[in-house]
Short mmCIF file of C-alpha atoms in Angstrom, two decimals:
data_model
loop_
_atom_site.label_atom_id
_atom_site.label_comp_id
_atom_site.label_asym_id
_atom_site.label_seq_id
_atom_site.Cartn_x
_atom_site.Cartn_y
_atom_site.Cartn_z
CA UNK A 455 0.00 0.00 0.00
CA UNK A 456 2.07 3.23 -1.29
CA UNK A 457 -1.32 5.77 0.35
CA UNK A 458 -0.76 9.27 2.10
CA UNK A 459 -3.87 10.52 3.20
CA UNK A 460 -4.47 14.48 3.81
CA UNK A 461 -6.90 16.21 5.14
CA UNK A 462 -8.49 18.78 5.02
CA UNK A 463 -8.89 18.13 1.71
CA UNK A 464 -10.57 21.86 1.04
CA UNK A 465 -9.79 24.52 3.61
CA UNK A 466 -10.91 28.40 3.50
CA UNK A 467 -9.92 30.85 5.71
CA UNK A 468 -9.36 34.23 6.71
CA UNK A 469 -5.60 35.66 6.92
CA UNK A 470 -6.74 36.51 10.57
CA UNK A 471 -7.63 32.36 11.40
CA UNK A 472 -5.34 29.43 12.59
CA UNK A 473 -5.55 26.29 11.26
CA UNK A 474 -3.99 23.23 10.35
CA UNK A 475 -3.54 20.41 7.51
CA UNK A 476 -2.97 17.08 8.07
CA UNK A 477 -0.71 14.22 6.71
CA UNK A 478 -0.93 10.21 7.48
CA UNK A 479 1.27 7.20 6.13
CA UNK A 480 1.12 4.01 7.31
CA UNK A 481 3.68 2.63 5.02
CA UNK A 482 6.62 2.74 7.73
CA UNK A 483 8.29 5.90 6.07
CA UNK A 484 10.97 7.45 8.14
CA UNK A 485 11.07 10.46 5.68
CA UNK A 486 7.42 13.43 5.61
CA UNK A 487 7.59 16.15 3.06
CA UNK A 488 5.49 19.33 2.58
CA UNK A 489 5.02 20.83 -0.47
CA UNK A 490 3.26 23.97 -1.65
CA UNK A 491 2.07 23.62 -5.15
CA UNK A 492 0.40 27.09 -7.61
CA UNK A 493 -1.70 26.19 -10.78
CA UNK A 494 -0.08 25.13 -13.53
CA UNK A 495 3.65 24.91 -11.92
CA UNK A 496 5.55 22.08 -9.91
CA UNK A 497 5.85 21.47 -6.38
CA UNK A 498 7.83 23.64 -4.73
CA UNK A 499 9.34 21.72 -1.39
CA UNK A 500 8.63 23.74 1.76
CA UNK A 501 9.75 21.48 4.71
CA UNK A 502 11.59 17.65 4.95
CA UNK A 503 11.33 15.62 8.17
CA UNK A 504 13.85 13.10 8.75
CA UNK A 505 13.15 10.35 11.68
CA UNK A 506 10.63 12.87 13.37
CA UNK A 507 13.07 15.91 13.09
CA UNK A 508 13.29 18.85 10.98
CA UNK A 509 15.92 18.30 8.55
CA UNK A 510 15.44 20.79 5.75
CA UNK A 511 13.19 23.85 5.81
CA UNK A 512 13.58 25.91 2.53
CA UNK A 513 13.23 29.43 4.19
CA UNK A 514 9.54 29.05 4.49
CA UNK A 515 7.84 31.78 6.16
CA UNK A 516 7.26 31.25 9.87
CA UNK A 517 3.44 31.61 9.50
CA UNK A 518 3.71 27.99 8.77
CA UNK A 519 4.63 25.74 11.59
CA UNK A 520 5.81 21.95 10.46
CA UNK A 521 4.51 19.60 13.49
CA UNK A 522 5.74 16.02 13.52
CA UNK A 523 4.11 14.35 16.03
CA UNK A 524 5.01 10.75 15.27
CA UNK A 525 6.66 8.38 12.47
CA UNK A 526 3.12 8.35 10.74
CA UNK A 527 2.06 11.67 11.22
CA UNK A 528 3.10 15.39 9.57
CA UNK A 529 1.08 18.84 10.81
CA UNK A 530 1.10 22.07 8.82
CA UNK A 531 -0.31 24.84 11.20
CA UNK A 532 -1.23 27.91 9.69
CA UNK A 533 -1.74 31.71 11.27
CA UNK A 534 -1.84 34.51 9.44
CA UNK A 535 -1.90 33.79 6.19
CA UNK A 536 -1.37 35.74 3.28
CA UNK A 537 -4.00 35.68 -0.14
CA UNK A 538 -1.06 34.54 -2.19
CA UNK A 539 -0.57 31.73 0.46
CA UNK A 540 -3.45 30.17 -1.79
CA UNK A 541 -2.57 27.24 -3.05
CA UNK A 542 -2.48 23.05 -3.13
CA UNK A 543 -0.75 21.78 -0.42
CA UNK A 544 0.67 18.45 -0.58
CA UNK A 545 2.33 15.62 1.58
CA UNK A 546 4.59 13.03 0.63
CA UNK A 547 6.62 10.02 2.27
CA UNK A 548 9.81 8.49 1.30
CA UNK A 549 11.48 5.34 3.14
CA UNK A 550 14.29 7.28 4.74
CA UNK A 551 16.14 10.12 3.75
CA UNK A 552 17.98 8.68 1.34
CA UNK A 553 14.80 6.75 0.13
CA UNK A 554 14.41 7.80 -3.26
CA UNK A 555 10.97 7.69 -4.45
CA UNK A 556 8.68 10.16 -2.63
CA UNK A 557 4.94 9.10 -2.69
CA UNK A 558 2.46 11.86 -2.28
CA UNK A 559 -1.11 12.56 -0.77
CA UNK A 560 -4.03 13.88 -2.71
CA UNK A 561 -3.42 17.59 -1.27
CA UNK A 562 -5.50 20.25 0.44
CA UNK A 563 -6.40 22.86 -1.74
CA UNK A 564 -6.93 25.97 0.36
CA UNK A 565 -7.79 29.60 -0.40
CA UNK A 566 -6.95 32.30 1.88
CA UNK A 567 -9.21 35.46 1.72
CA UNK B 1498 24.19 21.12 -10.57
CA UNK B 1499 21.36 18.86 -11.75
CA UNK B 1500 18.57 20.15 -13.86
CA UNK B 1501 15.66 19.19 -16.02
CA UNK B 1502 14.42 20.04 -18.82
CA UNK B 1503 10.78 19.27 -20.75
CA UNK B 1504 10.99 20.19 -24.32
CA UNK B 1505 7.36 20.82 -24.94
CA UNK B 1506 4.96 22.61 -22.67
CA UNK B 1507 2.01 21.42 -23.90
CA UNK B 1508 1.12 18.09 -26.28
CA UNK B 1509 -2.18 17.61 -27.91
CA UNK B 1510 -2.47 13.82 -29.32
CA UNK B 1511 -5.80 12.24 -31.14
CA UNK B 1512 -6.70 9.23 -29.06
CA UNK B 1513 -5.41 5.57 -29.98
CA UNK B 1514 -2.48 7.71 -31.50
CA UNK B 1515 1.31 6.92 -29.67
CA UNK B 1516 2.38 9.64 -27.04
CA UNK B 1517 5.92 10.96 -26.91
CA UNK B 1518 6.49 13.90 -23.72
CA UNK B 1519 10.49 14.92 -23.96
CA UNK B 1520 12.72 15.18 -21.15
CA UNK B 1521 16.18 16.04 -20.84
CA UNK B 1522 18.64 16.19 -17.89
CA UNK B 1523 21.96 17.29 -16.55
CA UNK B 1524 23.68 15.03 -13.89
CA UNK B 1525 27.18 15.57 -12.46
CA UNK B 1526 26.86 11.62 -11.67
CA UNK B 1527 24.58 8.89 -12.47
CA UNK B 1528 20.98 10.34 -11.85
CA UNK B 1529 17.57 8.79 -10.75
CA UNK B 1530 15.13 9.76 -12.64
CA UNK B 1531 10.65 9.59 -12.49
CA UNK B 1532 8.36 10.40 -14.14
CA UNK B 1533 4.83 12.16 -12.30
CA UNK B 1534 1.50 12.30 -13.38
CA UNK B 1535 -0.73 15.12 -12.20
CA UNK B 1536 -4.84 14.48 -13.33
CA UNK B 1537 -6.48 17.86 -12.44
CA UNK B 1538 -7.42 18.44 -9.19
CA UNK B 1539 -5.61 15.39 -7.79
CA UNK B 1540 -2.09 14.46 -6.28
CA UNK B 1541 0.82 13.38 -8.07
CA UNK B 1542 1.57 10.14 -8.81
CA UNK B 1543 4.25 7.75 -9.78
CA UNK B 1544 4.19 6.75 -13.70
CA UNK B 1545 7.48 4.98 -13.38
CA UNK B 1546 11.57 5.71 -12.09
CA UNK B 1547 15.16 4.80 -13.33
CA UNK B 1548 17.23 3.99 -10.56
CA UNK B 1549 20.32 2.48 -12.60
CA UNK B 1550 18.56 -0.90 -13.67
CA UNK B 1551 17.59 -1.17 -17.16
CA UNK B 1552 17.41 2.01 -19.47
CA UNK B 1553 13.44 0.87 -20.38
CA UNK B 1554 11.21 1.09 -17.76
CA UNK B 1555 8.07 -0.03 -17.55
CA UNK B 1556 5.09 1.89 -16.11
CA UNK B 1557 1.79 2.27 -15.08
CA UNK B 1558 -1.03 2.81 -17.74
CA UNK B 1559 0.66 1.63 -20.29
CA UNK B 1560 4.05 3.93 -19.86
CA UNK B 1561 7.83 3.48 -20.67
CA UNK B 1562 10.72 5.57 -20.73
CA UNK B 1563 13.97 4.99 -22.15
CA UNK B 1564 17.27 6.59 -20.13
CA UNK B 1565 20.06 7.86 -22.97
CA UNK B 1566 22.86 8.45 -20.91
CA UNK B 1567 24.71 9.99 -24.66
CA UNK B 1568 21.52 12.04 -24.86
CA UNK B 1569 21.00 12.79 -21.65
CA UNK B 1570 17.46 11.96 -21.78
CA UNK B 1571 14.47 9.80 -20.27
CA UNK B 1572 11.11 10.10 -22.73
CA UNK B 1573 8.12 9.17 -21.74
CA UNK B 1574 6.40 7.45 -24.50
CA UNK B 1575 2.94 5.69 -25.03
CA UNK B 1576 1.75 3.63 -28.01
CA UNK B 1577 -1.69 4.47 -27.79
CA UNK B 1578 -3.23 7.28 -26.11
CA UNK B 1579 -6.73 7.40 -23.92
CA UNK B 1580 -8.83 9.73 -23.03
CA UNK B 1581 -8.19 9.59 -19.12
CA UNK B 1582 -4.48 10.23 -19.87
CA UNK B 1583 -5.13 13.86 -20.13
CA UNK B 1584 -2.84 15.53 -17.40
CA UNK B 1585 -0.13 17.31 -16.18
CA UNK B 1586 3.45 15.25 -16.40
CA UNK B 1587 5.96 16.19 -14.68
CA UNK B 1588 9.76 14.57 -15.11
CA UNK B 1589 11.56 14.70 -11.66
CA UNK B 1590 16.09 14.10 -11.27
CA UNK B 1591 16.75 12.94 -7.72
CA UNK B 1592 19.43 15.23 -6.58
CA UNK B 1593 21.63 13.98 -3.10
CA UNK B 1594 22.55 16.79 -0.90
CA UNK B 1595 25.12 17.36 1.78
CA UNK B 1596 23.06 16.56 4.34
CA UNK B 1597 22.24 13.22 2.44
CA UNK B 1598 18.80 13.76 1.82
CA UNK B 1599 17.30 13.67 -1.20
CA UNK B 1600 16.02 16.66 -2.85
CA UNK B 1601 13.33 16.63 -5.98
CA UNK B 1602 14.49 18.61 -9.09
CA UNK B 1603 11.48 19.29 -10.98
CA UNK B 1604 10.66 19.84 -14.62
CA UNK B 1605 8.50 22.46 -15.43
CA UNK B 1606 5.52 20.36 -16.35
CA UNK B 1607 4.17 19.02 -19.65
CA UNK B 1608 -0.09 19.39 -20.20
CA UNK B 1609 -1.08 16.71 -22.51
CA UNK B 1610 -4.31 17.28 -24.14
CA UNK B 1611 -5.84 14.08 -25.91
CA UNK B 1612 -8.58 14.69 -28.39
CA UNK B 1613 -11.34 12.24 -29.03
#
């Protein structure tokens, strides 16, 4: 089974609101990603976790806040947000580190207004 | 430093006609290569990867992709296009990085229409 699950899997909110997306892999990964994707363009990676610790973030804003609570489970909390924060967000997994293929969730698509 | 390349940002095939989406590379060493598929409004998923195995590989729905290590490319080719292969493809080099993780190097995307 190669599934990441995300959710929410639509999210609005107001650049004034907190809230959070969700990622879950069962598959025994060692290695979470977050990606922020815009229409029409390729991921672009935001945050890696390696065995539960930060390992890379890619000068991401601080009005999102990576949360890795477990081996299965990766947070993105939100505050703040900007409009052009709008975008798809996506999760993937990877065995380790050095795992090459990354498998990735459906996404949450969220709008800020 | 690695980079990729996709020749053609958008491909419009007639269905049951073959499929060819271009993708070149530069590698300091031997690279790994995938290939993504993006339907709209989905996730991405995995059409296929060269990790150093044979140069054709074998895919999902019908995909291959031949790694030219003289042409420094990896193709993505189809003999006969459907309808639900209409999507965004995206051709991905695995790049190591000091810290030994792996980081995604991401073409810009190829949209490949398929007309009925």
């Amino acid at each position: 089974d190669t599934e990441v699950t995300q959710t929410p899997k639509h999210l609005v909110m107001g650049m004034t609101n907190k809230k959070s997306l969700k990622c879950e892999q069962h598959m025994g990964h060692r290695a979470m990603y977050w990606y922020k994707q815009k229409a029409k363009k390729p991921p672009e990676l935001m945050f890696v976790y390696s065995y539960e610790k930060l390992s890379i973030n890619e000068s991401v804003p601080s009005r999102f806040s990576p949360e890795c609570p477990n081996s299965s489970l990766l947070n993105l909390h939100l505050h703040a947000l900007q409009p052009e924060d709008s975008a798809l967000y996506l999760c993937a997994s990877s065995q380790g580190p050095g795992g090459e293929t990354q498998y990735f969730g459906p996404g949450t698509r969220l709008l800020v207004l | 430093a690695q980079s990729v390349t996709q020749l053609d940002s958008h491909v419009s095939v007639s269905e049951g006609t073959p499929v060819l989406l271009r993708c070149n590379y530069s590698s300091s060493y031997s690279p790994s290569l995938f290939w993504y598929v993006q339907h709209p409004n989905k996730g991405l998923q995995l059409l296929l990867k060269y990790t150093s195995a044979a140069t054709l590989v074998k895919g999902i729905n019908g995909f291959e992709a031949e790694f030219k290590k003289s042409e420094t490319s990896f193709h993505l080719t189809k003999p006969s296009a459907h309808m639900s292969d209409a999507a965004e493809y995206f051709c991905v080099v695995s790049d190591r990085n000091a810290g030994n993780n792996r980081k995604l190097i991401w073409g810009l995307g190829t949209s490949l229409a398929v007309n009925p």
